[in-house]
Coordinates of C-alpha atoms in Angstrom, one line a residue:
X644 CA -13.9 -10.4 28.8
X645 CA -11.3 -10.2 25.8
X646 CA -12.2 -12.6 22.7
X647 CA -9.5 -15.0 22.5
X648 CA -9.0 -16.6 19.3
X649 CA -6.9 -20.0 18.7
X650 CA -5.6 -20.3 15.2
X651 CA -4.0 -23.7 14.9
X652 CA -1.3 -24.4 12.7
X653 CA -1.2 -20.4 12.3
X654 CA 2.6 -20.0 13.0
X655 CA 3.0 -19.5 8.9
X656 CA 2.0 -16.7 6.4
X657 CA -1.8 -18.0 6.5
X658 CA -1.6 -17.4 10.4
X659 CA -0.6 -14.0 9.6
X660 CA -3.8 -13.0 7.7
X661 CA -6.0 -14.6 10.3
X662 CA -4.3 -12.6 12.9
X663 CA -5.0 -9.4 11.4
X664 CA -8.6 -10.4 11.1
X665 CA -8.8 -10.8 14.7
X666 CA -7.1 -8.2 15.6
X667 CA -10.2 -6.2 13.7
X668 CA -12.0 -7.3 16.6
X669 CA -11.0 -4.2 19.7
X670 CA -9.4 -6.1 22.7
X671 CA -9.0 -9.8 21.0
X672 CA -5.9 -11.7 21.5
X673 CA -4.4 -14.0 19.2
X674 CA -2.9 -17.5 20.4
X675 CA -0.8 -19.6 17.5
X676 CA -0.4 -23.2 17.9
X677 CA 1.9 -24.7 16.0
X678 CA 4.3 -27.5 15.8
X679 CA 7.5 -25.1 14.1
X680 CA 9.3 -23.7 17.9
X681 CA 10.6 -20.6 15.8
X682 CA 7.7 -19.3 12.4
X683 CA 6.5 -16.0 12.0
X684 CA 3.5 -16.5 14.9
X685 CA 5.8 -16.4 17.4
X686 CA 6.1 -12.5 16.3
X687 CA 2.7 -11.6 15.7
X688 CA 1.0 -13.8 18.1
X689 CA 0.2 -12.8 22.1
X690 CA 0.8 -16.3 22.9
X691 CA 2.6 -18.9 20.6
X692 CA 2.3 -22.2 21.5
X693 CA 4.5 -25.1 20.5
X694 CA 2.6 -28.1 19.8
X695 CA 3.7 -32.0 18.8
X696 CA 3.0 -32.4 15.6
X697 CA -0.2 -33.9 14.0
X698 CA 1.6 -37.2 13.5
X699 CA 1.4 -37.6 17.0
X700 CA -2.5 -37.1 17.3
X701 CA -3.1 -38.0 20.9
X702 CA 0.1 -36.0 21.9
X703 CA -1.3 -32.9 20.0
X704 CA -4.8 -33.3 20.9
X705 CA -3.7 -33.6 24.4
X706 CA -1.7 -29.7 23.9
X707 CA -4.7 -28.4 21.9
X708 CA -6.9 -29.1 25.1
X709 CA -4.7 -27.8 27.6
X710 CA -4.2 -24.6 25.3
X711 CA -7.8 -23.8 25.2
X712 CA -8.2 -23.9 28.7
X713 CA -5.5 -22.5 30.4
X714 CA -5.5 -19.7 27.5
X715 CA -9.2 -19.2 28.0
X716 CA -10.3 -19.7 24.4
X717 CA -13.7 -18.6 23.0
X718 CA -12.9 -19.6 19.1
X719 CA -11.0 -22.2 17.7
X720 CA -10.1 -21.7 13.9
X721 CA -8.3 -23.9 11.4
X722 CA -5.4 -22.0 9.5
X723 CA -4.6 -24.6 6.9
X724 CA -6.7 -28.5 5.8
X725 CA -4.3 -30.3 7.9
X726 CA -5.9 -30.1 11.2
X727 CA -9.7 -29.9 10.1
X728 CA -10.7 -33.6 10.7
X729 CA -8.4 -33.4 14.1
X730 CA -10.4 -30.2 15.0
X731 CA -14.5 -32.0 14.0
X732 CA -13.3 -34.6 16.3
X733 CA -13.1 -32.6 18.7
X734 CA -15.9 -30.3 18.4
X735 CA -17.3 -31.7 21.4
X736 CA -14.5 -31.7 24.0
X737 CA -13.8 -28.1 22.7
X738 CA -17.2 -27.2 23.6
X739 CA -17.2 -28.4 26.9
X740 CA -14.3 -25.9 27.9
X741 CA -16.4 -23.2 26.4
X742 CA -14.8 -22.3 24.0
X743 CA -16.2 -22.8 19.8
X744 CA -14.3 -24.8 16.8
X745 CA -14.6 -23.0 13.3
X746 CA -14.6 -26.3 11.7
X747 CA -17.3 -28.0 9.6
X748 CA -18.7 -31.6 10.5
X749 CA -16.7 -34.5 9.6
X750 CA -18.9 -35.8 6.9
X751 CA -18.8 -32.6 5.2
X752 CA -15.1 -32.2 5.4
X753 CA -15.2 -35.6 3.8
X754 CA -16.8 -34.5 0.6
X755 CA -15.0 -31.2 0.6
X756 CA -11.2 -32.5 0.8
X757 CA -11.9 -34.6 -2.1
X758 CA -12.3 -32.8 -4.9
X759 CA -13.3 -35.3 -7.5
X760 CA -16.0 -36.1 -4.3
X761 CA -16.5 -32.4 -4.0
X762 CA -17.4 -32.0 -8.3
X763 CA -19.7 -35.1 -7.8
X764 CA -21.5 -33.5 -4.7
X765 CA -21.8 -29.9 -6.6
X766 CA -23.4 -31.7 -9.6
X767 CA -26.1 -33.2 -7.2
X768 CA -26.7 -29.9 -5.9
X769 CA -27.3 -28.4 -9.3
X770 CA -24.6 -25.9 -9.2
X771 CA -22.5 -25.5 -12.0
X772 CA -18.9 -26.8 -11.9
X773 CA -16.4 -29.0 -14.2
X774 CA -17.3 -32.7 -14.5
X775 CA -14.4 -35.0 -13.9
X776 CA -13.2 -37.2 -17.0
X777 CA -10.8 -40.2 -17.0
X778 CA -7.6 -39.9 -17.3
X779 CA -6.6 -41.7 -21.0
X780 CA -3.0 -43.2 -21.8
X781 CA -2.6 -40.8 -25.1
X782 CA -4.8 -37.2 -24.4
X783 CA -7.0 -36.1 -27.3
X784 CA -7.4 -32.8 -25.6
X785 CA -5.9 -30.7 -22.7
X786 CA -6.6 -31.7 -19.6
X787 CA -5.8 -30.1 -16.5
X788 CA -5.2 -32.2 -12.7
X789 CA -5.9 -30.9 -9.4
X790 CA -4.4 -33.0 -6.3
X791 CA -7.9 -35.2 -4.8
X792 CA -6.7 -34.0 -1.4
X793 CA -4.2 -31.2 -2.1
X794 CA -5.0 -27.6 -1.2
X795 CA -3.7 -24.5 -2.5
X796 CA -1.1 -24.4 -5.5
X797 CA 0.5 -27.4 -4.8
X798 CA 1.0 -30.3 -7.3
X799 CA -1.0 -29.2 -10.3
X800 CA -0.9 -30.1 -14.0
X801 CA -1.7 -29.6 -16.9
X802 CA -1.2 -32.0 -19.8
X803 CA -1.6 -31.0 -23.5
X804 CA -3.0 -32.7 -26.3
X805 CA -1.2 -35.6 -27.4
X806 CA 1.0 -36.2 -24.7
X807 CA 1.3 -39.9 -23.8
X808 CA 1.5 -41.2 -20.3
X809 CA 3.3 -44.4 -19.4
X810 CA 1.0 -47.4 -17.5
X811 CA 2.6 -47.4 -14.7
X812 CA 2.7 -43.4 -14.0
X813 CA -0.7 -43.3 -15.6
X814 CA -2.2 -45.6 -12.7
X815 CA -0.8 -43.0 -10.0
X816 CA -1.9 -39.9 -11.6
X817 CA -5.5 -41.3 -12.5
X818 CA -5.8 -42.4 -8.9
X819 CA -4.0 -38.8 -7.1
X820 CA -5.8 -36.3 -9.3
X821 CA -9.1 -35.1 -10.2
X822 CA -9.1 -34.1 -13.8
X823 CA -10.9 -31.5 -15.8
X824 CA -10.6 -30.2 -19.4
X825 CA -7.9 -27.5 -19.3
X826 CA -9.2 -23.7 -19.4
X827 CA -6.7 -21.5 -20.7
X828 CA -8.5 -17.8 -20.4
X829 CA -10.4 -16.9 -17.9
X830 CA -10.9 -14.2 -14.9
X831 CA -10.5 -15.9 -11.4
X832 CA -12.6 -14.7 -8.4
X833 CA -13.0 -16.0 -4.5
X834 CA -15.4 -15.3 -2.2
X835 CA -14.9 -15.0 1.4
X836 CA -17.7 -15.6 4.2
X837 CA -18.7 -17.2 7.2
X838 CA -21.2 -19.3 8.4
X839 CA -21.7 -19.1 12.2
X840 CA -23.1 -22.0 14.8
X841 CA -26.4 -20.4 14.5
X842 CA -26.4 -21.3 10.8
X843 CA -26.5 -17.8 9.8
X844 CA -24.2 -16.1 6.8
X845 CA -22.2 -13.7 6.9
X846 CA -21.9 -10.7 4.3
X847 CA -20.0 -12.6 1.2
X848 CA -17.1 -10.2 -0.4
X849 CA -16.3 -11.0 -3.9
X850 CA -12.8 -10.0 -5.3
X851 CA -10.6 -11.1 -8.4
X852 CA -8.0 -12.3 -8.0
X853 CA -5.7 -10.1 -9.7
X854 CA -2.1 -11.9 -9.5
X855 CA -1.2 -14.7 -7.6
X856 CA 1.8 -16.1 -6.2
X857 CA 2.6 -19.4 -4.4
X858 CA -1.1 -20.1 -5.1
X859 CA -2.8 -16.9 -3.4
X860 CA -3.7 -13.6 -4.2
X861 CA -1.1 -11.1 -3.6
X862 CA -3.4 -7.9 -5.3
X863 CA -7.1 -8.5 -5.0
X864 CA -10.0 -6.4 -6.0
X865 CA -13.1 -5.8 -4.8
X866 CA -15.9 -7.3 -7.4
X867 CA -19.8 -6.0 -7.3
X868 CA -21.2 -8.8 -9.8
X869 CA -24.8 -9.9 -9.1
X870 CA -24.5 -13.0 -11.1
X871 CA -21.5 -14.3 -9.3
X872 CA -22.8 -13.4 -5.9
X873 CA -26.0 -15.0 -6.8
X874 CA -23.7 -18.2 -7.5
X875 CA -21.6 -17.3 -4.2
X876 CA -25.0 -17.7 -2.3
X877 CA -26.3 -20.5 -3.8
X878 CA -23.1 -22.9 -2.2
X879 CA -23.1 -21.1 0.9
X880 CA -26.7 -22.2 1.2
X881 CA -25.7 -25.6 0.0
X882 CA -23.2 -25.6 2.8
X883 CA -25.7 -24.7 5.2
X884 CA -27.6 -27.3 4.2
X885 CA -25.0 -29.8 5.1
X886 CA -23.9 -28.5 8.8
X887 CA -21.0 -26.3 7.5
X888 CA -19.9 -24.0 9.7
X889 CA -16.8 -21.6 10.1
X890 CA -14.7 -19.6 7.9
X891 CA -14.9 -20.6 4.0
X892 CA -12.6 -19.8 0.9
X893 CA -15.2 -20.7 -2.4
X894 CA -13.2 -20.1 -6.1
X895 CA -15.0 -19.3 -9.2
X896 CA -13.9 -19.1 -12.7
X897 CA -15.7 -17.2 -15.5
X898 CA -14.0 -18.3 -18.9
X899 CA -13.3 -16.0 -21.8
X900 CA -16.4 -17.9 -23.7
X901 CA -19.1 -19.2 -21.4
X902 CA -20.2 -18.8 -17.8
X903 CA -18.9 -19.1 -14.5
X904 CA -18.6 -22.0 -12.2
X905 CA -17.3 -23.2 -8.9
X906 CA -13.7 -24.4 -9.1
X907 CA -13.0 -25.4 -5.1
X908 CA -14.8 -25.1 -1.9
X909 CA -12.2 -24.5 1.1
X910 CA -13.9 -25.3 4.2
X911 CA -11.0 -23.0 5.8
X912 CA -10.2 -19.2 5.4
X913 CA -8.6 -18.4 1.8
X914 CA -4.3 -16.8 2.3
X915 CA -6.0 -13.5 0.9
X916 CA -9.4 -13.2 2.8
X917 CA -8.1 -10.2 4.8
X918 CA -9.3 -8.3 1.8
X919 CA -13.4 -8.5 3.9
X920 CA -11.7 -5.9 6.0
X921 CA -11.1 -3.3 3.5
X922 CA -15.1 -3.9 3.0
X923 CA -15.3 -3.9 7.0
X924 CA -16.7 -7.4 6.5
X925 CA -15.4 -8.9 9.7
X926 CA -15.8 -12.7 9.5
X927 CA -14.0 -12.9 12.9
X928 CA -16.7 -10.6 14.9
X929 CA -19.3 -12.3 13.0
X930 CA -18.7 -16.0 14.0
X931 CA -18.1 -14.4 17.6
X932 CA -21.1 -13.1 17.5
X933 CA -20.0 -9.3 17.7
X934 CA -22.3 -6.9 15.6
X935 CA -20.7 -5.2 12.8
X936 CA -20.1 -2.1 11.5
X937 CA -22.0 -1.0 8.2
X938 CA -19.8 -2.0 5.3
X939 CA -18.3 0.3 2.9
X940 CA -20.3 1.3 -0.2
X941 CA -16.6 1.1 -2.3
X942 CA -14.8 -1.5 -3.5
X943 CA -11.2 -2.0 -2.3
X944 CA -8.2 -3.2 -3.7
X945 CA -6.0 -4.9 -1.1
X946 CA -2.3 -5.6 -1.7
X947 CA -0.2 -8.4 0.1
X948 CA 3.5 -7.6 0.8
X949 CA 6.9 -9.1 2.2
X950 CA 8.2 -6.5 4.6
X951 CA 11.3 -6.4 6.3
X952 CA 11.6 -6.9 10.2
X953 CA 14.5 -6.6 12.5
X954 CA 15.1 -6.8 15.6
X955 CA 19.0 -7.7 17.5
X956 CA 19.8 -10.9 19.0
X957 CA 23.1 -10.1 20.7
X958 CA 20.4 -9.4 24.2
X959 CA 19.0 -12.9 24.1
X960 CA 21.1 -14.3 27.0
X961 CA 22.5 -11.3 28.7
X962 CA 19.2 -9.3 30.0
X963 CA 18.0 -10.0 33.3
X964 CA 15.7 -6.9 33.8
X965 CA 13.3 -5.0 31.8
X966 CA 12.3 -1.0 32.4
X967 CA 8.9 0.2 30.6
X968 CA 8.2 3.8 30.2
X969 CA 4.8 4.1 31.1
X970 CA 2.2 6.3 28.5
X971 CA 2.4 5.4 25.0
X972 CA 4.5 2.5 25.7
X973 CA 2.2 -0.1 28.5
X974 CA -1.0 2.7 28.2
X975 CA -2.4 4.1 25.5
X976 CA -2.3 7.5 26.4
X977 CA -4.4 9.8 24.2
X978 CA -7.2 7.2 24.9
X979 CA -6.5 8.3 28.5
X980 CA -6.9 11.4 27.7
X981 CA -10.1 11.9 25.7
X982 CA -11.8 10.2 28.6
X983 CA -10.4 12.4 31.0
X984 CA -12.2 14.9 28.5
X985 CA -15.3 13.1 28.0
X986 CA -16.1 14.4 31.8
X987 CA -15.6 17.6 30.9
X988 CA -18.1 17.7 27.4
X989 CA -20.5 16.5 29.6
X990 CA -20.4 19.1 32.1
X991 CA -20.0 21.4 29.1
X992 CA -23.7 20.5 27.8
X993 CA -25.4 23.3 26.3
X994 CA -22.3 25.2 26.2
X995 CA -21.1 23.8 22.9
X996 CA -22.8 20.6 20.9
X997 CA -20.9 17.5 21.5
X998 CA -19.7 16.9 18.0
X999 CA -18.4 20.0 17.8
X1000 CA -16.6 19.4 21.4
X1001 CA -15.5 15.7 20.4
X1002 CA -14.2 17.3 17.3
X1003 CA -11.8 20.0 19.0
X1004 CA -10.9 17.3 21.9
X1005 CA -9.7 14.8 19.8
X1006 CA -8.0 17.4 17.4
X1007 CA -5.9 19.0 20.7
X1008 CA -5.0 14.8 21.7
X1009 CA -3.9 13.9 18.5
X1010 CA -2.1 16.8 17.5
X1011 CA -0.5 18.5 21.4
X1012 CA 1.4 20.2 22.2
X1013 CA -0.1 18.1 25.6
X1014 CA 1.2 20.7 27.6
X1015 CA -0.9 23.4 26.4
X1016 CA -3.6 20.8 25.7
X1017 CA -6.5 23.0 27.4
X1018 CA -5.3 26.1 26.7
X1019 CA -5.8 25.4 23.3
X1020 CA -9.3 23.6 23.7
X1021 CA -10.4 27.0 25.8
X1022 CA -9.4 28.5 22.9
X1023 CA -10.6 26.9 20.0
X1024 CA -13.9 25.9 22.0
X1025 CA -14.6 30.2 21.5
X1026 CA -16.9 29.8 24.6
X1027 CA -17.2 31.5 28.6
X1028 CA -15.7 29.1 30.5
X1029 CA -12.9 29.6 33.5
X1030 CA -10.0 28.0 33.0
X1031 CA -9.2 26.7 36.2
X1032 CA -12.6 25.0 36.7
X1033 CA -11.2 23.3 33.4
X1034 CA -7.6 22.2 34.5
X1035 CA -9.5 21.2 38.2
X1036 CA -12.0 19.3 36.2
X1037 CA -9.7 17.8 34.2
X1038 CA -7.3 16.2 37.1
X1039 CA -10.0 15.5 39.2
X1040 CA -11.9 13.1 36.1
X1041 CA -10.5 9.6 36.7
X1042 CA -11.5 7.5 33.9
X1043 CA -12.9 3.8 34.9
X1044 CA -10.6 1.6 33.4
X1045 CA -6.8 2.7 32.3
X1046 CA -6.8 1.7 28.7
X1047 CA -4.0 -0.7 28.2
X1048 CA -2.6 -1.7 25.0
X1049 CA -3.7 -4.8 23.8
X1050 CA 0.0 -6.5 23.8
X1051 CA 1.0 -5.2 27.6
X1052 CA -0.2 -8.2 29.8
X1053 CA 0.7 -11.0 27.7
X1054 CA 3.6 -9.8 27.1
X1055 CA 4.5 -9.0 30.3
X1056 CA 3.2 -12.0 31.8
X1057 CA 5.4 -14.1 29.6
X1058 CA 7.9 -12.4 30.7
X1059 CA 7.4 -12.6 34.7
X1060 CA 7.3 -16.4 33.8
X1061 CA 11.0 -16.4 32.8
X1062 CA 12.1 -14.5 36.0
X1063 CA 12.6 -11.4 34.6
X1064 CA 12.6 -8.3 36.5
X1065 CA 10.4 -5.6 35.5
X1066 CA 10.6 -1.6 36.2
X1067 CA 8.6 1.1 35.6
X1068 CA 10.3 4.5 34.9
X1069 CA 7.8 7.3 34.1
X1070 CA 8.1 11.4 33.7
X1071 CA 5.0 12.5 33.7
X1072 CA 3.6 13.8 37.1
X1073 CA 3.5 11.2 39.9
X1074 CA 0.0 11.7 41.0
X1075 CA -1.5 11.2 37.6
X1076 CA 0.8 7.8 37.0
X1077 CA -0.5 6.2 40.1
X1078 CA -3.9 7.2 39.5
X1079 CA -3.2 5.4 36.3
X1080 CA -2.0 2.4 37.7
X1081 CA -4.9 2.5 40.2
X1082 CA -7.3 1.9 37.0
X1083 CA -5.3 -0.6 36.0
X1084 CA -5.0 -3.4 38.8
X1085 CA -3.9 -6.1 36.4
X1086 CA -0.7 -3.6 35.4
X1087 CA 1.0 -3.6 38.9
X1088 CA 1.2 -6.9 40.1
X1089 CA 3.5 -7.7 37.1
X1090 CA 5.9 -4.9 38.2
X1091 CA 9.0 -5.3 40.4
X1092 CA 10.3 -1.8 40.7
X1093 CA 8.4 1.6 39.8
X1094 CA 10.0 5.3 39.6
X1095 CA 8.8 8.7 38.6
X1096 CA 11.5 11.0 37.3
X1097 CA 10.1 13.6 39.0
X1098 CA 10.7 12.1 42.1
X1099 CA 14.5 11.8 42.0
X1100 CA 15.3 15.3 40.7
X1101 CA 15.2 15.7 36.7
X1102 CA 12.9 13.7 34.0
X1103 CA 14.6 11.6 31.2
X1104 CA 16.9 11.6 29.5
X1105 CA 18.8 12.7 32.8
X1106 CA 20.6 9.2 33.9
X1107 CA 19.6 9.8 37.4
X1108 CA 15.8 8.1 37.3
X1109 CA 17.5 5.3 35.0
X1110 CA 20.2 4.2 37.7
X1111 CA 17.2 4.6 40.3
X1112 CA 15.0 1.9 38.4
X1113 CA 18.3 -0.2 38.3
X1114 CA 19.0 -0.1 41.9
X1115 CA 15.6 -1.1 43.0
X1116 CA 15.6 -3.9 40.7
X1117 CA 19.0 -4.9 42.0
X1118 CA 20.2 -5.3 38.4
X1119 CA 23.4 -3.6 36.9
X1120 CA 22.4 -1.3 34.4
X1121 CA 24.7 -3.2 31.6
X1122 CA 21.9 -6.2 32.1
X1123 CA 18.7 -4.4 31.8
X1124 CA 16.8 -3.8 28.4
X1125 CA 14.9 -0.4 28.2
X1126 CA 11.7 -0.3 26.3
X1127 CA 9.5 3.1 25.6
X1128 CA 8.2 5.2 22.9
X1129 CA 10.6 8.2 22.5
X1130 CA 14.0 8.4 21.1
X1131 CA 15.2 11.5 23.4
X1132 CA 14.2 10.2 26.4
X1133 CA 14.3 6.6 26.2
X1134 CA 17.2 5.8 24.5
X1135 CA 19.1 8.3 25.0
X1136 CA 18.7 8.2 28.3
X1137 CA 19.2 4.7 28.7
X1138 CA 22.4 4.8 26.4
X1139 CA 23.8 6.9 29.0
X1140 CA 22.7 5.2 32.0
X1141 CA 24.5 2.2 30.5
X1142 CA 21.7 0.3 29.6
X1143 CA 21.8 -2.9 27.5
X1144 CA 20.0 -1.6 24.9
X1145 CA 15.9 0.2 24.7
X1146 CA 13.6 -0.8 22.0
X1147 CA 11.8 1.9 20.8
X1148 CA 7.6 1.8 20.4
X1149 CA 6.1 2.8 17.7
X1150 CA 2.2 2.4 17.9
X1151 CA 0.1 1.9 14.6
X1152 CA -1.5 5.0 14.0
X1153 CA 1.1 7.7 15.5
X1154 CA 2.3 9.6 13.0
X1155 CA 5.7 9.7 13.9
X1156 CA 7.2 6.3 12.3
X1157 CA 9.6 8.7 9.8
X1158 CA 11.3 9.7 12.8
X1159 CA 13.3 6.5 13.3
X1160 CA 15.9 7.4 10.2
X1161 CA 16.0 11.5 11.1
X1162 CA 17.1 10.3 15.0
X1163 CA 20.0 7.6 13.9
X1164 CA 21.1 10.0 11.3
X1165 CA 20.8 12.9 14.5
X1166 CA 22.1 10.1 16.7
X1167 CA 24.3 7.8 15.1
X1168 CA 26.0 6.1 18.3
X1169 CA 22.4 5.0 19.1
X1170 CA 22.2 3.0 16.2
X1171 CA 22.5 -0.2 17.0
X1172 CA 21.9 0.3 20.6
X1173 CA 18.1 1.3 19.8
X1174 CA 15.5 0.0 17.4
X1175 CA 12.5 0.5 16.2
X1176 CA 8.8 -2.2 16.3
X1177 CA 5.1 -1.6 16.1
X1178 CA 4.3 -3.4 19.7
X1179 CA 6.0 -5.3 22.7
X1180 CA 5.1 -8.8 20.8
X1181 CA 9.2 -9.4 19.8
X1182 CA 10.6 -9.2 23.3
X1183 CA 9.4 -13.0 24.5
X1184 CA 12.0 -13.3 21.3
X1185 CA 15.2 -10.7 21.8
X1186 CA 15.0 -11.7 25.7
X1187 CA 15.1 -16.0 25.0
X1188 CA 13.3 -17.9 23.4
X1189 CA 12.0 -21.0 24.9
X1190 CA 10.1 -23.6 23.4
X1191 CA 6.9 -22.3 25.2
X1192 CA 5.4 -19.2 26.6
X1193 CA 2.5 -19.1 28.4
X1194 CA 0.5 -17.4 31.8
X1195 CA -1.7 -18.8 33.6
X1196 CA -3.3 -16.0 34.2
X1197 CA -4.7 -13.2 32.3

């Protein structure tokens, strides 16, 4: 079963590093809730959600439920303070749909928010942290003020000597702030860890925050300090202590002259705590109880960045009809094929030492040309073997599951739930697709129309298998949206066939993402009609964009 993960209120930029953490996780799907119809989730999310917002508690509640059962939840994880005492309340109903809440205990959370509570609590515990002092009418020294239940960079001061504060403003800022004397150098550092419902924690990363903007770390480095970690430890034990569990954020300052000390204690994940994954620390896996990897022996630095995404809108309201192209695009076709060759290495055995046949195998996948695929494996493998007993092998090995990309069934799903029509049009031989399909029952339900190229005459981009696809979906060709992996013979093929428009795939890790400038500067009518995206997780968007989009099934 896939790990799905909830992030609530994750439809902003701190959704977006908590995605990428779960998609660290192989097979996990991301669901957003949020109360914003259209924020960045709804583009990097599998499912985005639109909830009431928390002002209308039983309302949202009420959503929050339904989300995590008819999505099939297994975690539930805060993405910002707002919804952590909504989320302890309902620890208990959570759990009874089976699914777990990342949240700490409401008494906890109570000291944590608060952070002149929070200092006092710390200085019980014996770790070593600023003591509050009161806020005077005319300051002697510098003082520095930290919103009592404010979170990030928002609504902090710093007053100098000498400054006078008037009564009545004086009251209100005594009252809303916790204040400390002011540090002006020193080296900031957060650690990032977990502590799972089993009270266990996880591997603790330490980094420094570098440089910061809007009150997180946009370059962070990787920090191998015994004394800090030893501190680091120490409050994650302290948290233990008290019932904390989920994801937690803890900052540390170590001033120019002195020693370091604990600053804040987020019972949430910090904006920049996607830098554990550059140490393969995988706070996700760990509070889902998945074992991890080893971590790296090297320290990381890990940059944040605003990157541009576009995508048309002019197909919002005219599409009726979708057509897939089948391998790379809906499959993930050199997993397909490795595992076709995995029953050949083992028949192999004795002939040539697996590493050195898993080396070759995935060297002819990655690199092709496919069509010569085990004519250059024959070759390279420098051993007696016939080569028809290979290419027989090879057709005949039908691996157990087809291995879908992680994206294809939401997406699709979502999709069959507005009423749109979806095709199939593939090239590659028509007994290997349908043995595909076969291994992948979940794949052909969702699918109204399905042609092989092959079938009708020439392959794509010949416009005949296009207007075949249209026909059996009974949709003119001006109304259907094209979406597949190759420039030649998707788009163009569509752009002929007088598609709408074809959306061009481009999985994370191919190595062709240069390609998209040298085919519009090749192609320059098809600019505009095609574009380019990492995954199927914009088309809910470009097709419509209700307030909602869910399956109930998966």
């Amino acid at each position: 079963m896939r790990l799905s993960v909830l992030l609530v209120a994750g439809g902003g930029f701190q959704g977006e590093g908590l995605a990428a953490a779960v998609r660290a996780v192989p097979g996990s799907r991301v669901v957003v809730l949020d109360s914003i119809a259209d924020n960045l989730g709804r583009h990097f999310a599998d499912r985005y959600v639109v909830a009431p917002p928390l002002t209308q508690r039983q309302a949202f509640e009420s959503q929050l439920l339904a989300t995590v059962r008819e999505e099939q939840i297994n975690l539930v994880i805060p993405c910002s303070h707002r919804e952590l005492e909504i989320l302890a309340t309902l620890t208990q109903a959570i759990d009874m749909l089976g699914a777990r809440v990342a949240v700490c205990p409401s008494g906890l959370l109570t000291q944590l928010l608060d952070k002149f509570t929070l200092s006092g609590a710390l200085i019980e515990a014996g770790l070593p942290t600023q003591a509050p002092v009161a806020l005077p009418r005319q300051l002697n020294a510098a003082l520095f003020g930290k919103p009592r239940n404010g979170w990030g960079s928002r609504e902090l001061i710093s007053l100098e000597a000498g400054t006078q504060i008037e009564s009545g403003l004086h009251q209100q800022l005594a009252e809303s702030h916790c204040w400390v004397p002011l540090i002006r150098n020193f080296r900031e550092f957060s650690v990032d860890f977990a502590i799972d419902f089993s009270e266990r924690v996880s591997r603790l990363t330490l980094r420094e925050r570098i440089r910061t903007s809007g009150g997180f770390a946009v370059i962070s480095d990787s920090v191998k300090d015994t004394a800090l970690l030893n501190l680091a430890e120490a409050v994650a034990d302290w948290l233990v202590s008290r019932g904390g569990r989920g994801l937690f954020n803890v900052q540390l300052l170590l001033p120019e002259a002195g020693t370091a000390f604990v600053s804040d204690v987020n019972p949430r994940h910090g904006t920049s705590s996607v830098h554990t994954l550059g140490e393969r620390n995988h706070l996700i896996a760990f509070l889902a109880g998945i074992p991890l990897a080893a971590p790296r022996p090297d320290g990381w630095r890990s940059i944040r960045l605003l990157q541009q995404h576009f995508m048309p809108l002019r197909h919002r309201h005219a599409i009726r009809a979708l057509v897939f192209d089948l391998d790379d695009t809906l499959i993930d076709q050199r997993r397909w094929m490795l595992a076709k060759l995995e029953f050949i290495g083992s028949a192999l055995d004795g002939k040539i030492e697996a590493d050195r046949f898993r080396e070759l195998a995935w060297q002819v996948v990655d690199e092709g040309p496919h069509d010569r695929m085990l004519d250059l494996l024959i070759e390279r493998m420098a051993i007696d073997v016939d080569r028809e007993w290979m290419i027989e092998a090879y057709r005949r090995a039908l691996p157990v599951t087809t291995p879908l990309h992680d994206d294809v069934t939401d997406v699709l799903g979502c999709l069959r739930g507005r009423n749109l029509r979806l095709g199939l049009l593939s090239d590659n031989p028509p007994a290997s697709q349908r043995s595909k399909l076969a291994q992948a029952p979940v794949l052909e339900p969702l699918l109204d129309a399905v042609v092989f190229t092959r079938e009708f005459g020439a392959e794509k981009p010949d416009p005949a298998g296009f207007q075949a696809v249209a026909a059996q979906l009974g949709v003119p060709p001006q109304s259907i949206l094209m979406v597949g992996d190759n420039p030649i013979r998707d788009a163009l093929g569509a752009y002929r066939a007088g598609f709408a428009g074809c959306l061009l795939v481009q999985r994370t890790g191919r190595s062709d993402g240069a390609r998209s400038r040298r085919f519009f500067e090749a192609f320059p009518e098809l600019d505009g009609f095609s574009w380019f995206a990492e995954d199927l997780r914009d088309l809910p968007f470009i097709v419509g964009q209700p307030s909602d989009c869910r399956a109930k099934d998966h």
